[in-house]
Coordinates of C-alpha atoms in Angstrom, one line a residue:
M284 CA 96.2 171.0 89.7
G285 CA 97.9 167.6 89.4
V286 CA 96.5 166.5 92.7
N287 CA 93.0 167.5 91.8
M288 CA 93.2 165.6 88.6
T289 CA 94.4 162.5 90.5
V290 CA 91.6 162.9 93.0
R291 CA 89.1 163.3 90.2
A292 CA 90.5 160.2 88.4
I293 CA 90.2 158.2 91.6
L294 CA 86.6 159.3 92.2
T295 CA 85.6 158.6 88.6
L296 CA 87.2 155.2 88.8
S297 CA 85.5 154.5 92.1
A298 CA 82.1 155.6 90.7
C299 CA 82.6 153.3 87.6
L300 CA 83.4 150.4 89.9
W301 CA 80.4 151.1 92.1
V302 CA 78.1 151.2 89.1
S303 CA 79.6 148.0 87.7
V304 CA 79.2 146.1 91.0
S305 CA 75.6 147.5 91.4
M306 CA 74.8 146.2 87.9
A307 CA 76.2 142.8 88.6
W308 CA 74.2 142.6 91.8
A309 CA 71.1 143.6 90.0
Q310 CA 71.7 140.9 87.4
D311 CA 72.0 138.3 90.2
S312 CA 68.9 139.5 91.9
D313 CA 66.7 138.9 88.8
G314 CA 65.9 135.4 90.2
S315 CA 67.6 133.3 87.6
D316 CA 70.5 132.3 89.9
Q317 CA 68.1 131.8 92.8
T318 CA 65.9 129.6 90.7
A319 CA 68.8 127.5 89.6
R320 CA 70.0 127.2 93.2
T321 CA 66.5 126.3 94.4
D322 CA 66.2 123.6 91.7
A323 CA 69.6 122.2 92.5
R324 CA 68.8 122.2 96.2
A325 CA 65.6 120.2 95.6
A326 CA 67.4 117.7 93.5
I327 CA 70.2 117.3 96.0
D328 CA 67.8 116.9 98.8
S329 CA 66.2 114.0 96.9
M330 CA 69.6 112.4 96.4
N331 CA 70.4 112.9 100.1
A332 CA 67.1 111.1 100.8
L333 CA 68.4 108.2 98.7
Y334 CA 71.7 108.2 100.5
I335 CA 69.9 108.0 103.9
A336 CA 67.6 105.2 102.6
A337 CA 70.6 103.2 101.3
Y338 CA 72.3 103.3 104.7
A339 CA 69.0 102.4 106.5
A340 CA 68.8 99.4 104.2
A341 CA 72.5 98.6 104.7
D342 CA 72.9 98.6 100.9
G343 CA 76.3 99.6 99.6
H344 CA 75.3 99.3 96.0
A345 CA 72.3 101.6 96.4
L346 CA 74.5 104.1 98.1
A347 CA 77.1 103.9 95.3
G348 CA 74.3 104.9 92.9
V349 CA 74.1 108.3 94.5
Y350 CA 77.7 109.0 93.3
D351 CA 79.1 110.1 89.9
A352 CA 80.8 107.2 88.1
N353 CA 84.1 108.9 89.1
G354 CA 82.9 110.0 92.5
A355 CA 85.0 109.6 95.6
R356 CA 84.4 109.2 99.4
L357 CA 87.3 110.8 101.2
A358 CA 88.0 109.5 104.7
S359 CA 89.6 111.6 107.5
N360 CA 92.6 109.3 107.5
G361 CA 93.6 110.2 104.0
Q362 CA 92.1 107.0 102.5
Y363 CA 89.4 107.2 99.8
A364 CA 87.1 105.0 97.7
R365 CA 86.8 106.2 94.1
G366 CA 84.2 105.0 91.6
T367 CA 80.9 103.2 92.2
E368 CA 82.4 99.7 92.7
A369 CA 85.0 100.9 95.2
I370 CA 82.3 102.9 97.1
A371 CA 79.9 100.0 97.1
A372 CA 82.6 97.7 98.5
A373 CA 83.7 100.2 101.2
V374 CA 80.2 101.0 102.3
G375 CA 79.2 97.3 102.0
E376 CA 82.1 96.4 104.3
F377 CA 81.0 99.1 106.9
V378 CA 77.4 98.1 106.9
G379 CA 78.3 94.5 107.0
R380 CA 80.0 95.1 110.3
V381 CA 77.4 97.5 111.9
G382 CA 74.1 96.7 110.1
P383 CA 71.6 99.4 109.1
V384 CA 72.6 102.9 109.9
A385 CA 70.4 105.8 110.8
V386 CA 71.8 108.8 108.9
T387 CA 71.1 112.5 109.6
L388 CA 72.2 115.1 107.1
E389 CA 71.6 118.8 107.8
T390 CA 72.5 121.0 104.9
A391 CA 73.9 124.4 106.1
D392 CA 74.6 126.0 102.7
L393 CA 74.8 125.3 99.0
W394 CA 76.7 127.1 96.3
L395 CA 76.4 126.6 92.5
L396 CA 79.4 127.1 90.2
D397 CA 78.9 125.9 86.6
D398 CA 77.9 122.2 86.7
R399 CA 79.0 121.7 90.3
A400 CA 77.2 122.3 93.6
Y401 CA 79.1 122.7 96.9
E402 CA 77.1 121.6 99.9
T403 CA 78.2 122.0 103.6
G404 CA 76.4 120.8 106.6
E405 CA 76.4 118.4 109.6
W406 CA 76.1 114.6 109.5
S407 CA 75.6 111.8 112.0
Y408 CA 75.4 108.0 111.7
T409 CA 73.8 106.0 114.5
F410 CA 74.2 102.2 114.5
T411 CA 74.5 99.2 116.8
S412 CA 77.2 96.7 116.0
E413 CA 76.4 93.2 117.1
G414 CA 77.2 92.7 120.7
E415 CA 77.9 96.5 121.3
A416 CA 76.0 99.5 122.5
K417 CA 74.3 101.9 120.2
R418 CA 76.9 104.4 118.8
T419 CA 76.6 107.8 117.1
I420 CA 79.4 109.4 115.1
G421 CA 79.3 112.6 113.1
G422 CA 80.6 116.0 112.4
R423 CA 80.6 118.6 109.6
Y424 CA 80.9 117.7 105.9
V425 CA 81.6 119.1 102.5
T426 CA 80.0 117.4 99.4
I427 CA 80.7 118.4 95.9
W428 CA 77.9 117.5 93.5
Q429 CA 78.3 117.1 89.7
R430 CA 75.4 117.8 87.4
Q431 CA 75.0 114.8 85.1
P432 CA 74.3 115.0 81.3
D433 CA 70.7 114.1 82.0
G434 CA 70.3 117.0 84.5
D435 CA 70.5 114.8 87.7
W436 CA 73.0 115.6 90.4
K437 CA 75.4 113.0 91.8
I438 CA 78.2 113.2 94.4
W439 CA 81.6 113.9 92.8
A440 CA 83.4 114.0 96.2
D441 CA 82.3 114.0 99.8
M442 CA 84.3 114.3 103.0
G443 CA 84.0 114.9 106.7
V444 CA 85.7 118.1 107.9
P445 CA 88.7 117.2 110.0
G446 CA 88.5 118.3 113.6
T447 CA 84.7 118.4 113.7
S448 CA 84.0 114.7 114.6
L449 CA 81.7 113.7 117.4
S450 CA 81.4 110.2 118.9
D451 CA 79.3 108.7 121.7

């Protein structure tokens, strides 16, 4: 009898867990989470367009405006630029050497968690330094977006994924 009671208890617990998970899935499928994700994706796509335009204009200050005031650009060598002034200076130094940059960003996925969005994808920068051949660099990236008090999204941190870089 003790074994049957244990089996019944396990089956009852399993059924309760299945019902709980099903109810949670049903709550997620009501569209509210999908609507928030769709809205965030549209806003982030707009900010990515500003990012691309800033590089095309070789404008470090415009690019820094896409970042949260405490945002950071994390380089693959462990270095970083944090805050809009440091980001403007770092990007300004880069575009000062290479000129306008054609940027491609291809979002692979986007997750929302509270006031943060986590974006993954592939990036590439194409540029021609003075006296050199056209060059393309790129790889995979992770960008963490922070929802601002006014509802806008700005980059809190972005980084290339080590080991995924390409170079021509």
